Amino acid sequence: MQIGEVAAMTGLSVRTIRFYERKGVVKPSARDANQHRLYDDETIHWLSLVGYLRQTGMSVKALADYYELIQQGPATLNARIDLLQAQRERVVERMAAQKEQLWQIDHKLAHYQDDLTKYV
């Protein structure tokens, strides 16, 4: 599959996929006779995962490190687990902070609702 089709399937832009290639996050599976990038199903699946991991705040550098670990095979399973667990912890911390932020907003909304009943 060519890069435009992959972009449509993954929700990533062609520019983003090319950026990820330059940063070592992904490599095309092959190139056709015209030197167009080709991607197989495994690479498409990986790019979809990359999109989700970026949404969690994982850095491009960490994604490149993760990709390199995957390329090295099963001997790196513990390192991959460590990398993902560290990212999970960051997500949990952000969720806790967002929960507090939501509470603050809800508290202020309740205050204004009370004011409405007093003054209206």
Short mmCIF file of N, CA and C in Angstrom, two decimals, residues 1-117:
data_model
loop_
_atom_site.label_atom_id
_atom_site.label_comp_id
_atom_site.label_asym_id
_atom_site.label_seq_id
_atom_site.Cartn_x
_atom_site.Cartn_y
_atom_site.Cartn_z
N MET A 1 0.83 -1.17 0.00
CA MET A 1 0.00 0.00 0.00
C MET A 1 0.89 1.25 0.00
N GLN A 2 0.49 2.26 -0.76
CA GLN A 2 1.28 3.49 -0.83
C GLN A 2 0.93 4.43 0.32
N ILE A 3 1.78 5.43 0.50
CA ILE A 3 1.70 6.30 1.67
C ILE A 3 0.37 7.03 1.80
N GLY A 4 -0.22 7.45 0.69
CA GLY A 4 -1.51 8.14 0.74
C GLY A 4 -2.61 7.24 1.28
N GLU A 5 -2.60 5.99 0.86
CA GLU A 5 -3.59 5.03 1.35
C GLU A 5 -3.38 4.75 2.84
N VAL A 6 -2.13 4.66 3.23
CA VAL A 6 -1.81 4.42 4.64
C VAL A 6 -2.26 5.61 5.48
N ALA A 7 -2.05 6.80 4.98
CA ALA A 7 -2.48 8.00 5.70
C ALA A 7 -3.99 7.96 5.91
N ALA A 8 -4.73 7.61 4.88
CA ALA A 8 -6.19 7.54 4.99
C ALA A 8 -6.62 6.48 6.00
N MET A 9 -5.93 5.36 6.01
CA MET A 9 -6.30 4.26 6.92
C MET A 9 -5.97 4.57 8.37
N THR A 10 -4.87 5.26 8.61
CA THR A 10 -4.40 5.47 9.98
C THR A 10 -4.85 6.80 10.58
N GLY A 11 -5.30 7.72 9.74
CA GLY A 11 -5.65 9.04 10.23
C GLY A 11 -4.44 9.96 10.39
N LEU A 12 -3.27 9.47 10.03
CA LEU A 12 -2.06 10.28 10.06
C LEU A 12 -1.88 10.94 8.69
N SER A 13 -1.32 12.12 8.66
CA SER A 13 -1.08 12.77 7.37
C SER A 13 0.15 12.16 6.71
N VAL A 14 0.23 12.33 5.39
CA VAL A 14 1.41 11.88 4.65
C VAL A 14 2.65 12.56 5.22
N ARG A 15 2.53 13.84 5.51
CA ARG A 15 3.66 14.59 6.07
C ARG A 15 4.10 14.00 7.41
N THR A 16 3.15 13.63 8.25
CA THR A 16 3.48 13.04 9.55
C THR A 16 4.18 11.70 9.38
N ILE A 17 3.70 10.88 8.47
CA ILE A 17 4.33 9.58 8.24
C ILE A 17 5.77 9.78 7.76
N ARG A 18 5.98 10.71 6.86
CA ARG A 18 7.34 10.99 6.39
C ARG A 18 8.22 11.52 7.53
N PHE A 19 7.65 12.36 8.38
CA PHE A 19 8.37 12.86 9.56
C PHE A 19 8.78 11.69 10.45
N TYR A 20 7.85 10.77 10.70
CA TYR A 20 8.16 9.59 11.52
C TYR A 20 9.27 8.75 10.89
N GLU A 21 9.28 8.67 9.57
CA GLU A 21 10.37 7.95 8.90
C GLU A 21 11.71 8.62 9.18
N ARG A 22 11.75 9.94 9.05
CA ARG A 22 13.00 10.67 9.28
C ARG A 22 13.48 10.52 10.72
N LYS A 23 12.55 10.40 11.65
CA LYS A 23 12.89 10.30 13.08
C LYS A 23 13.12 8.86 13.53
N GLY A 24 12.97 7.89 12.64
CA GLY A 24 13.24 6.50 13.00
C GLY A 24 12.09 5.79 13.70
N VAL A 25 10.88 6.31 13.53
CA VAL A 25 9.71 5.70 14.17
C VAL A 25 9.13 4.60 13.30
N VAL A 26 9.36 4.67 12.01
CA VAL A 26 8.81 3.68 11.07
C VAL A 26 9.69 3.66 9.82
N LYS A 27 9.64 2.55 9.13
CA LYS A 27 10.31 2.42 7.84
C LYS A 27 9.32 1.80 6.86
N PRO A 28 9.34 2.24 5.60
CA PRO A 28 8.47 1.59 4.63
C PRO A 28 8.89 0.13 4.48
N SER A 29 7.93 -0.71 4.18
CA SER A 29 8.21 -2.14 4.01
C SER A 29 9.07 -2.38 2.77
N ALA A 30 8.82 -1.56 1.74
CA ALA A 30 9.53 -1.72 0.48
C ALA A 30 9.32 -0.45 -0.35
N ARG A 31 9.87 -0.47 -1.55
CA ARG A 31 9.61 0.61 -2.52
C ARG A 31 9.26 -0.05 -3.85
N ASP A 32 8.38 0.60 -4.59
CA ASP A 32 8.00 0.04 -5.88
C ASP A 32 9.01 0.48 -6.95
N ALA A 33 8.73 0.15 -8.20
CA ALA A 33 9.66 0.44 -9.30
C ALA A 33 9.91 1.94 -9.45
N ASN A 34 8.95 2.75 -9.03
CA ASN A 34 9.10 4.21 -9.11
C ASN A 34 9.63 4.81 -7.82
N GLN A 35 10.11 3.96 -6.93
CA GLN A 35 10.66 4.37 -5.64
C GLN A 35 9.61 4.96 -4.69
N HIS A 36 8.33 4.67 -4.93
CA HIS A 36 7.29 5.07 -3.99
C HIS A 36 7.33 4.15 -2.78
N ARG A 37 7.12 4.73 -1.61
CA ARG A 37 7.10 3.94 -0.38
C ARG A 37 5.92 2.98 -0.40
N LEU A 38 6.17 1.76 0.07
CA LEU A 38 5.11 0.76 0.21
C LEU A 38 5.09 0.30 1.65
N TYR A 39 3.89 0.04 2.15
CA TYR A 39 3.71 -0.37 3.55
C TYR A 39 2.86 -1.62 3.59
N ASP A 40 3.28 -2.57 4.44
CA ASP A 40 2.50 -3.79 4.61
C ASP A 40 1.53 -3.62 5.78
N ASP A 41 0.70 -4.65 6.01
CA ASP A 41 -0.30 -4.59 7.08
C ASP A 41 0.32 -4.39 8.45
N GLU A 42 1.45 -5.03 8.69
CA GLU A 42 2.12 -4.90 9.99
C GLU A 42 2.55 -3.45 10.24
N THR A 43 3.07 -2.81 9.22
CA THR A 43 3.51 -1.42 9.35
C THR A 43 2.31 -0.49 9.54
N ILE A 44 1.22 -0.78 8.86
CA ILE A 44 0.00 0.01 9.03
C ILE A 44 -0.51 -0.13 10.46
N HIS A 45 -0.51 -1.34 10.97
CA HIS A 45 -0.92 -1.57 12.36
C HIS A 45 -0.02 -0.78 13.30
N TRP A 46 1.28 -0.81 13.06
CA TRP A 46 2.24 -0.08 13.90
C TRP A 46 1.94 1.42 13.86
N LEU A 47 1.69 1.96 12.67
CA LEU A 47 1.41 3.39 12.57
C LEU A 47 0.12 3.77 13.29
N SER A 48 -0.86 2.89 13.27
CA SER A 48 -2.09 3.14 14.04
C SER A 48 -1.77 3.21 15.53
N LEU A 49 -0.94 2.28 16.00
CA LEU A 49 -0.53 2.29 17.40
C LEU A 49 0.26 3.56 17.72
N VAL A 50 1.13 3.96 16.82
CA VAL A 50 1.90 5.19 17.00
C VAL A 50 0.95 6.38 17.21
N GLY A 51 -0.11 6.44 16.42
CA GLY A 51 -1.08 7.51 16.58
C GLY A 51 -1.68 7.53 17.98
N TYR A 52 -2.05 6.35 18.49
CA TYR A 52 -2.60 6.27 19.84
C TYR A 52 -1.56 6.65 20.90
N LEU A 53 -0.36 6.15 20.73
CA LEU A 53 0.69 6.45 21.71
C LEU A 53 1.03 7.94 21.73
N ARG A 54 1.01 8.58 20.57
CA ARG A 54 1.24 10.03 20.54
C ARG A 54 0.13 10.76 21.28
N GLN A 55 -1.10 10.26 21.17
CA GLN A 55 -2.21 10.88 21.88
C GLN A 55 -2.04 10.76 23.39
N THR A 56 -1.30 9.77 23.84
CA THR A 56 -1.03 9.64 25.28
C THR A 56 0.10 10.56 25.72
N GLY A 57 0.72 11.24 24.76
CA GLY A 57 1.81 12.14 25.09
C GLY A 57 3.19 11.53 24.92
N MET A 58 3.27 10.31 24.39
CA MET A 58 4.58 9.70 24.19
C MET A 58 5.36 10.52 23.17
N SER A 59 6.61 10.78 23.47
CA SER A 59 7.44 11.60 22.59
C SER A 59 7.84 10.81 21.34
N VAL A 60 8.19 11.55 20.31
CA VAL A 60 8.67 10.92 19.08
C VAL A 60 9.96 10.16 19.36
N LYS A 61 10.81 10.70 20.21
CA LYS A 61 12.06 10.01 20.58
C LYS A 61 11.75 8.67 21.25
N ALA A 62 10.79 8.66 22.17
CA ALA A 62 10.42 7.41 22.84
C ALA A 62 9.83 6.42 21.84
N LEU A 63 9.06 6.91 20.89
CA LEU A 63 8.51 6.03 19.85
C LEU A 63 9.62 5.43 19.00
N ALA A 64 10.61 6.24 18.66
CA ALA A 64 11.75 5.73 17.88
C ALA A 64 12.51 4.69 18.68
N ASP A 65 12.69 4.94 19.97
CA ASP A 65 13.36 3.95 20.83
C ASP A 65 12.56 2.66 20.89
N TYR A 66 11.25 2.80 21.04
CA TYR A 66 10.35 1.64 21.09
C TYR A 66 10.43 0.84 19.79
N TYR A 67 10.40 1.56 18.66
CA TYR A 67 10.48 0.91 17.35
C TYR A 67 11.80 0.13 17.21
N GLU A 68 12.87 0.73 17.66
CA GLU A 68 14.18 0.07 17.61
C GLU A 68 14.17 -1.19 18.46
N LEU A 69 13.57 -1.12 19.63
CA LEU A 69 13.48 -2.31 20.50
C LEU A 69 12.69 -3.42 19.82
N ILE A 70 11.60 -3.06 19.16
CA ILE A 70 10.80 -4.05 18.45
C ILE A 70 11.63 -4.71 17.36
N GLN A 71 12.40 -3.91 16.63
CA GLN A 71 13.22 -4.44 15.54
C GLN A 71 14.29 -5.41 16.05
N GLN A 72 14.70 -5.25 17.31
CA GLN A 72 15.73 -6.11 17.89
C GLN A 72 15.18 -7.47 18.32
N GLY A 73 13.88 -7.62 18.38
CA GLY A 73 13.29 -8.93 18.66
C GLY A 73 12.99 -9.20 20.12
N PRO A 74 12.69 -10.46 20.43
CA PRO A 74 12.21 -10.86 21.75
C PRO A 74 13.16 -10.56 22.91
N ALA A 75 14.43 -10.43 22.64
CA ALA A 75 15.39 -10.15 23.72
C ALA A 75 15.11 -8.80 24.38
N THR A 76 14.31 -7.95 23.73
CA THR A 76 14.04 -6.61 24.27
C THR A 76 12.66 -6.50 24.91
N LEU A 77 12.00 -7.62 25.15
CA LEU A 77 10.65 -7.58 25.72
C LEU A 77 10.60 -6.82 27.05
N ASN A 78 11.55 -7.08 27.93
CA ASN A 78 11.55 -6.38 29.22
C ASN A 78 11.71 -4.87 29.05
N ALA A 79 12.56 -4.46 28.14
CA ALA A 79 12.75 -3.03 27.89
C ALA A 79 11.48 -2.41 27.31
N ARG A 80 10.78 -3.14 26.45
CA ARG A 80 9.52 -2.64 25.89
C ARG A 80 8.47 -2.50 26.98
N ILE A 81 8.41 -3.50 27.85
CA ILE A 81 7.46 -3.44 28.97
C ILE A 81 7.77 -2.23 29.84
N ASP A 82 9.04 -2.02 30.16
CA ASP A 82 9.43 -0.87 30.98
C ASP A 82 9.02 0.44 30.33
N LEU A 83 9.27 0.56 29.03
CA LEU A 83 8.95 1.77 28.31
C LEU A 83 7.44 2.05 28.35
N LEU A 84 6.64 1.01 28.09
CA LEU A 84 5.19 1.19 28.08
C LEU A 84 4.64 1.43 29.48
N GLN A 85 5.21 0.76 30.48
CA GLN A 85 4.75 0.99 31.85
C GLN A 85 5.05 2.42 32.30
N ALA A 86 6.19 2.94 31.92
CA ALA A 86 6.52 4.33 32.26
C ALA A 86 5.53 5.29 31.60
N GLN A 87 5.18 5.01 30.34
CA GLN A 87 4.19 5.85 29.66
C GLN A 87 2.83 5.73 30.32
N ARG A 88 2.47 4.52 30.72
CA ARG A 88 1.19 4.31 31.41
C ARG A 88 1.13 5.13 32.69
N GLU A 89 2.22 5.13 33.44
CA GLU A 89 2.26 5.91 34.68
C GLU A 89 2.07 7.40 34.41
N ARG A 90 2.66 7.89 33.33
CA ARG A 90 2.48 9.30 32.98
C ARG A 90 1.02 9.60 32.63
N VAL A 91 0.39 8.67 31.93
CA VAL A 91 -1.03 8.85 31.58
C VAL A 91 -1.89 8.85 32.84
N VAL A 92 -1.62 7.93 33.76
CA VAL A 92 -2.39 7.87 35.00
C VAL A 92 -2.22 9.17 35.80
N GLU A 93 -1.01 9.69 35.85
CA GLU A 93 -0.76 10.96 36.55
C GLU A 93 -1.54 12.11 35.91
N ARG A 94 -1.55 12.14 34.57
CA ARG A 94 -2.31 13.19 33.88
C ARG A 94 -3.81 13.04 34.14
N MET A 95 -4.27 11.79 34.17
CA MET A 95 -5.70 11.56 34.44
C MET A 95 -6.07 12.05 35.84
N ALA A 96 -5.21 11.81 36.80
CA ALA A 96 -5.47 12.28 38.17
C ALA A 96 -5.51 13.81 38.21
N ALA A 97 -4.59 14.44 37.51
CA ALA A 97 -4.58 15.90 37.46
C ALA A 97 -5.84 16.42 36.77
N GLN A 98 -6.25 15.77 35.70
CA GLN A 98 -7.46 16.19 35.00
C GLN A 98 -8.70 15.97 35.85
N LYS A 99 -8.70 14.93 36.65
CA LYS A 99 -9.83 14.69 37.55
C LYS A 99 -9.94 15.84 38.55
N GLU A 100 -8.82 16.29 39.07
CA GLU A 100 -8.81 17.44 39.99
C GLU A 100 -9.28 18.70 39.27
N GLN A 101 -8.83 18.90 38.04
CA GLN A 101 -9.25 20.07 37.27
C GLN A 101 -10.76 20.04 37.02
N LEU A 102 -11.28 18.86 36.71
CA LEU A 102 -12.71 18.71 36.49
C LEU A 102 -13.48 19.02 37.77
N TRP A 103 -12.96 18.56 38.90
CA TRP A 103 -13.61 18.84 40.18
C TRP A 103 -13.68 20.35 40.42
N GLN A 104 -12.59 21.05 40.11
CA GLN A 104 -12.57 22.50 40.30
C GLN A 104 -13.63 23.19 39.43
N ILE A 105 -13.75 22.75 38.19
CA ILE A 105 -14.76 23.32 37.30
C ILE A 105 -16.16 23.02 37.83
N ASP A 106 -16.40 21.76 38.22
CA ASP A 106 -17.70 21.38 38.76
C ASP A 106 -18.04 22.19 40.01
N HIS A 107 -17.04 22.40 40.86
CA HIS A 107 -17.24 23.17 42.09
C HIS A 107 -17.66 24.61 41.75
N LYS A 108 -17.00 25.22 40.79
CA LYS A 108 -17.33 26.58 40.38
C LYS A 108 -18.71 26.63 39.73
N LEU A 109 -19.04 25.63 38.91
CA LEU A 109 -20.37 25.58 38.31
C LEU A 109 -21.46 25.49 39.37
N ALA A 110 -21.23 24.65 40.38
CA ALA A 110 -22.21 24.51 41.47
C ALA A 110 -22.37 25.84 42.20
N HIS A 111 -21.29 26.54 42.41
CA HIS A 111 -21.33 27.85 43.06
C HIS A 111 -22.20 28.81 42.25
N TYR A 112 -21.99 28.85 40.94
CA TYR A 112 -22.77 29.73 40.09
C TYR A 112 -24.24 29.33 40.05
N GLN A 113 -24.50 28.02 40.06
CA GLN A 113 -25.89 27.55 40.09
C GLN A 113 -26.57 28.03 41.37
N ASP A 114 -25.86 27.95 42.48
CA ASP A 114 -26.41 28.46 43.75
C ASP A 114 -26.68 29.96 43.65
N ASP A 115 -25.75 30.70 43.05
CA ASP A 115 -25.94 32.14 42.89
C ASP A 115 -27.17 32.45 42.04
N LEU A 116 -27.40 31.63 41.02
CA LEU A 116 -28.57 31.85 40.17
C LEU A 116 -29.86 31.76 40.98
N THR A 117 -29.93 30.78 41.86
CA THR A 117 -31.15 30.62 42.67
C THR A 117 -31.32 31.77 43.66
#
